[in-house]
Amino acid sequence: MQSNFPSPFTDPEGFRLLMLGDVMGSAGLNSVVKLLPRLKSDWNLDFIVVNGENSDGFGMVPDSAKKLLNCGVDVLTGGNHTFRPKAIYKFLDSSNQILRPYNLGSKKTPGRGFNIYDTPKGRVVVINLIGQIFMDPANNPFHAFDEIEELIKKKDVKYIIIDFHGEATGEKVAFARYVDGRASVVAGTHTHVQTSDERILNRGTAAITDLGLCGSKDSIIGMQPEAILKKSVHSLPSRLNPAKKNCSIQGVTVLLDSMSGKPLIISRVDFPSDIS
Ligand SMILES: [Fe+2]
Ligand SMILES: [Fe+2]
């Protein structure tokens, strides 16, 4: 049977990476759980990184994290909502498959901001950073990357993959430029709106300003529109809930050269989850 998901990969030797944007609530979670196993086998994916910070709405809990890991995700990244549910704290400490922004918090803050993973095609580092513009206070992400680069420089790492969780496009573009040639991929998350600027920079870093949303397109950045509008238009308090209709998953695939670790192709992903 012909696949509904034509492969964006051409080189069978390359390292095949999929990154997905913020998973929003049960609808986003169910969409990823439904589609990811098919994508993984149809595309022969080597590694999958997904931002899970909203997989339980305003945060990620052990149950939503386990569902994502069990359907094939290798690494879950986080963001500004990571520390809201206390239920995730122990899991952040015990699982090396879950990251939180490295430049957020102190040495006592649960979890870790980067980790090393061994694959048959070489060693991967995934780094989770958070921006400083229009976000809660965080340490400087540029300096944080320099620090991590120093820590991993003798670890024989081939691919460096970064989730930069931030609001401001300018900050995310500046960061991608700063690490051009030093990281394999920089993918922005947090806005829940996919950008169309996927590109390979001059020195060999693939970048996109925002991966987008895994969740409802009939929404305001994944939330039920009525509640947001009540607040925005009438200044009245309202309870926000993730929307459920017309879901899709969004992100990018990146084919990386398995000798150099440099990107060869970056392509956007945007699939409806009601596809049969
Ligand atoms: Fe966020
Ligand atoms: Fe988010």
Coordinates of C-alpha atoms and ligand atoms in Angstrom, one line a residue:
M1 CA 0.0 0.0 0.0
Q2 CA 1.3 3.5 -0.9
S3 CA 2.1 5.6 2.1
N4 CA 0.1 8.8 2.8
F5 CA 3.4 10.2 4.0
P6 CA 5.8 10.5 1.0
S7 CA 9.3 10.5 2.4
P8 CA 11.2 13.8 2.5
F9 CA 14.5 11.8 2.7
T10 CA 16.5 10.9 -0.3
D11 CA 19.8 9.6 1.1
P12 CA 19.5 6.2 2.8
E13 CA 22.8 6.7 4.6
G14 CA 21.9 10.0 6.3
F15 CA 20.7 10.5 9.9
R16 CA 16.9 11.0 9.7
L17 CA 15.6 13.4 12.3
L18 CA 12.1 14.5 13.0
M19 CA 11.3 17.4 15.4
L20 CA 7.7 18.3 16.4
G21 CA 6.4 21.5 17.9
D22 CA 4.5 22.0 21.2
V23 CA 2.0 19.2 21.8
M24 CA -1.2 20.8 23.1
G25 CA -3.5 18.9 25.4
S26 CA -5.1 15.5 24.9
A27 CA -6.0 16.3 21.2
G28 CA -2.4 17.1 20.3
L29 CA -1.2 14.1 22.3
N30 CA -3.6 11.7 20.6
S31 CA -2.6 13.1 17.2
V32 CA 1.1 12.4 17.9
V33 CA 0.3 9.0 19.3
K34 CA -1.7 8.2 16.2
L35 CA 0.7 9.4 13.5
L36 CA 4.2 9.0 14.9
P37 CA 4.6 5.2 14.7
R38 CA 3.6 5.3 11.0
L39 CA 6.0 8.2 10.3
K40 CA 8.7 6.4 12.2
S41 CA 8.4 3.2 10.1
D42 CA 7.5 4.8 6.7
W43 CA 10.4 7.2 6.9
N44 CA 12.8 5.0 8.8
L45 CA 13.5 7.7 11.3
D46 CA 16.7 7.6 13.3
F47 CA 15.7 10.1 16.0
I48 CA 12.6 12.0 17.2
V49 CA 12.5 15.1 19.4
V50 CA 9.2 16.5 20.5
N51 CA 8.3 19.5 22.6
G52 CA 6.0 18.2 25.3
E53 CA 5.6 21.2 27.6
N54 CA 1.8 21.4 26.9
S55 CA 1.1 17.7 26.6
D56 CA -1.1 18.0 29.7
G57 CA -2.3 21.5 28.8
F58 CA -0.3 23.8 31.0
G59 CA 2.6 21.4 31.6
M60 CA 3.6 17.9 31.1
V61 CA 2.8 15.1 33.6
P62 CA 4.3 11.6 33.9
D63 CA 1.3 10.1 32.1
S64 CA 1.5 12.4 29.0
A65 CA 5.3 12.0 28.9
K66 CA 5.0 8.2 29.0
K67 CA 2.4 8.2 26.2
L68 CA 4.8 10.2 24.0
L69 CA 7.8 8.1 24.8
N70 CA 5.9 4.9 24.3
C71 CA 4.8 5.9 20.8
G72 CA 8.4 6.4 19.6
V73 CA 9.7 9.8 20.9
D74 CA 13.4 9.7 21.8
V75 CA 13.6 13.0 23.6
L76 CA 10.9 15.3 25.1
T77 CA 11.9 18.9 25.5
G78 CA 10.2 21.5 27.7
G79 CA 9.8 25.2 28.2
N80 CA 8.2 27.9 30.4
H81 CA 5.4 25.5 31.5
T82 CA 7.6 22.6 32.5
F83 CA 7.7 23.3 36.2
R84 CA 4.0 24.0 36.7
P85 CA 2.9 20.4 37.5
K86 CA 4.9 19.2 40.5
A87 CA 4.0 15.6 39.4
I88 CA 6.7 15.8 36.7
Y89 CA 9.6 16.8 39.0
K90 CA 10.7 13.2 39.9
F91 CA 10.4 12.1 36.3
L92 CA 12.6 15.1 35.2
D93 CA 15.3 13.8 37.5
S94 CA 14.9 10.1 36.8
S95 CA 14.4 10.0 33.0
N96 CA 17.2 11.0 30.7
Q97 CA 14.7 11.3 27.8
I98 CA 13.1 14.4 29.2
L99 CA 14.8 17.8 29.2
R100 CA 13.9 21.2 30.6
P101 CA 15.5 24.5 29.6
Y102 CA 19.2 24.4 30.7
N103 CA 19.3 28.2 31.3
L104 CA 16.3 28.2 33.7
G105 CA 16.6 27.8 37.4
S106 CA 19.5 26.8 39.7
K107 CA 21.4 23.7 40.5
K108 CA 18.5 22.7 42.7
T109 CA 16.0 22.9 39.9
P110 CA 14.8 19.4 38.9
G111 CA 15.9 17.8 35.6
R112 CA 18.6 18.5 33.1
G113 CA 19.0 20.8 30.1
F114 CA 21.0 18.6 27.8
N115 CA 21.9 15.0 27.4
I116 CA 24.0 12.7 25.2
Y117 CA 22.4 9.8 23.3
D118 CA 24.1 7.0 21.4
T119 CA 22.6 5.9 18.1
P120 CA 23.9 3.4 15.4
K121 CA 24.7 6.5 13.2
G122 CA 26.6 8.4 15.8
R123 CA 26.4 10.3 19.1
V124 CA 23.7 12.9 19.5
V125 CA 23.4 15.8 22.0
V126 CA 20.0 17.4 22.5
I127 CA 19.9 20.8 24.2
N128 CA 16.9 22.7 25.5
L129 CA 17.3 26.4 25.9
I130 CA 14.8 29.2 26.6
G131 CA 14.8 32.8 25.4
Q132 CA 15.0 36.0 27.5
I133 CA 12.7 38.3 25.4
F134 CA 9.0 38.5 26.5
M135 CA 9.7 35.4 28.7
D136 CA 10.2 34.9 32.4
P137 CA 13.7 35.7 33.7
A138 CA 16.3 33.2 32.5
N139 CA 20.0 33.1 32.2
N140 CA 21.6 34.1 28.9
P141 CA 21.0 31.4 26.3
F142 CA 24.0 32.4 24.2
H143 CA 26.3 32.0 27.1
A144 CA 24.5 28.7 28.1
F145 CA 25.3 27.3 24.7
D146 CA 29.0 28.2 25.0
E147 CA 29.1 26.5 28.4
I148 CA 27.5 23.3 27.1
E149 CA 29.8 23.3 24.0
E150 CA 32.7 23.3 26.4
L151 CA 31.3 20.5 28.5
I152 CA 30.8 18.2 25.5
K153 CA 33.8 19.1 23.4
K154 CA 35.7 15.8 24.2
K155 CA 32.6 13.6 24.0
D156 CA 32.9 12.7 20.3
V157 CA 29.5 14.2 19.5
K158 CA 28.3 14.1 15.9
Y159 CA 25.0 15.8 15.9
I160 CA 24.0 18.8 18.1
I161 CA 20.2 19.4 18.2
I162 CA 18.7 22.4 19.9
D163 CA 15.2 23.3 20.9
F164 CA 15.2 27.0 21.6
H165 CA 11.9 27.9 23.4
G166 CA 11.2 31.5 22.8
E167 CA 8.6 34.2 22.0
A168 CA 10.7 36.7 20.0
T169 CA 11.5 35.7 16.4
G170 CA 14.5 38.1 16.4
E171 CA 16.1 36.3 19.4
K172 CA 15.6 32.9 17.8
V173 CA 17.1 34.0 14.5
A174 CA 20.0 35.7 16.3
F175 CA 20.7 32.5 18.2
A176 CA 20.6 30.3 15.1
R177 CA 23.2 32.7 13.6
Y178 CA 25.3 32.6 16.7
V179 CA 25.6 28.8 16.6
D180 CA 25.8 28.5 12.8
G181 CA 28.4 25.8 12.1
R182 CA 28.6 24.8 15.7
A183 CA 25.2 23.0 16.0
S184 CA 23.5 20.7 13.5
V185 CA 19.9 22.0 14.0
V186 CA 18.2 24.9 15.9
A187 CA 14.4 24.6 16.1
G188 CA 12.3 27.2 17.8
T189 CA 9.3 26.3 19.9
H190 CA 6.8 28.1 22.1
T191 CA 4.7 30.3 19.8
H192 CA 2.6 27.4 18.5
V193 CA 2.7 29.0 15.1
Q194 CA 4.8 27.3 12.4
T195 CA 7.1 29.6 10.5
S196 CA 8.1 29.1 6.8
D197 CA 11.8 30.1 7.2
E198 CA 13.3 26.6 7.4
R199 CA 16.8 27.0 5.9
I200 CA 20.4 25.9 6.1
L201 CA 22.6 28.7 7.2
N202 CA 26.0 29.5 5.5
R203 CA 28.2 27.5 7.9
G204 CA 26.0 24.5 8.0
T205 CA 23.3 24.7 10.7
A206 CA 19.6 23.9 9.8
A207 CA 17.2 26.3 11.4
I208 CA 13.5 27.2 11.7
T209 CA 12.1 29.9 13.9
D210 CA 9.2 27.9 15.2
L211 CA 8.2 24.3 14.6
G212 CA 4.5 25.0 15.2
L213 CA 1.8 23.1 17.0
C214 CA 0.6 19.5 17.5
G215 CA -3.0 20.2 18.2
S216 CA -6.1 21.9 17.0
K217 CA -6.0 24.3 14.1
D218 CA -9.5 25.4 14.9
S219 CA -8.2 27.3 17.9
I220 CA -6.1 30.2 19.2
I221 CA -2.6 28.7 19.5
G222 CA -4.2 25.4 20.5
M223 CA -6.7 26.8 23.0
Q224 CA -10.5 27.0 22.6
P225 CA -11.1 30.4 21.0
E226 CA -14.2 31.4 22.9
A227 CA -12.4 31.6 26.3
I228 CA -9.4 33.5 24.8
L229 CA -11.8 36.0 23.2
K230 CA -13.8 36.5 26.3
K231 CA -10.5 37.5 28.0
S232 CA -9.1 39.5 25.1
V233 CA -12.3 41.4 24.0
H234 CA -14.2 41.8 27.3
S235 CA -11.3 41.6 29.8
L236 CA -13.2 39.0 31.8
P237 CA -11.5 36.0 33.5
S238 CA -12.0 32.8 31.7
R239 CA -10.9 29.2 32.0
L240 CA -8.6 28.2 29.2
N241 CA -8.8 24.7 27.8
P242 CA -7.0 23.1 24.8
A243 CA -9.2 22.9 21.7
K244 CA -9.9 19.5 20.1
K245 CA -11.1 19.9 16.5
N246 CA -9.2 19.8 13.2
C247 CA -5.9 18.6 14.6
S248 CA -2.6 18.4 12.9
I249 CA 1.1 17.7 13.8
Q250 CA 3.7 20.2 12.7
G251 CA 7.5 20.3 12.8
V252 CA 10.4 19.6 10.5
T253 CA 12.5 16.7 9.2
V254 CA 16.2 17.2 8.8
L255 CA 18.5 14.8 6.9
L256 CA 22.0 15.1 8.4
D257 CA 25.2 13.8 6.8
S258 CA 26.2 10.9 9.0
M259 CA 30.0 11.6 8.4
S260 CA 30.0 15.3 9.2
G261 CA 26.8 15.8 11.2
K262 CA 25.9 18.7 8.9
P263 CA 22.4 19.1 7.5
L264 CA 21.6 18.3 3.9
I265 CA 17.9 19.0 3.7
I266 CA 15.4 20.6 6.1
S267 CA 11.6 20.2 5.3
R268 CA 8.5 21.3 7.0
V269 CA 5.9 18.8 8.3
D270 CA 2.2 19.7 8.6
F271 CA -0.1 16.7 8.5
P272 CA -3.8 16.5 9.6
S273 CA -4.2 13.8 12.2
D274 CA -7.6 12.6 10.8
I275 CA -5.8 11.1 7.8
S276 CA -6.6 7.4 7.4
Ligands
FE1 FE 6.1 27.7 26.0
FE2 FE 3.9 25.8 24.3

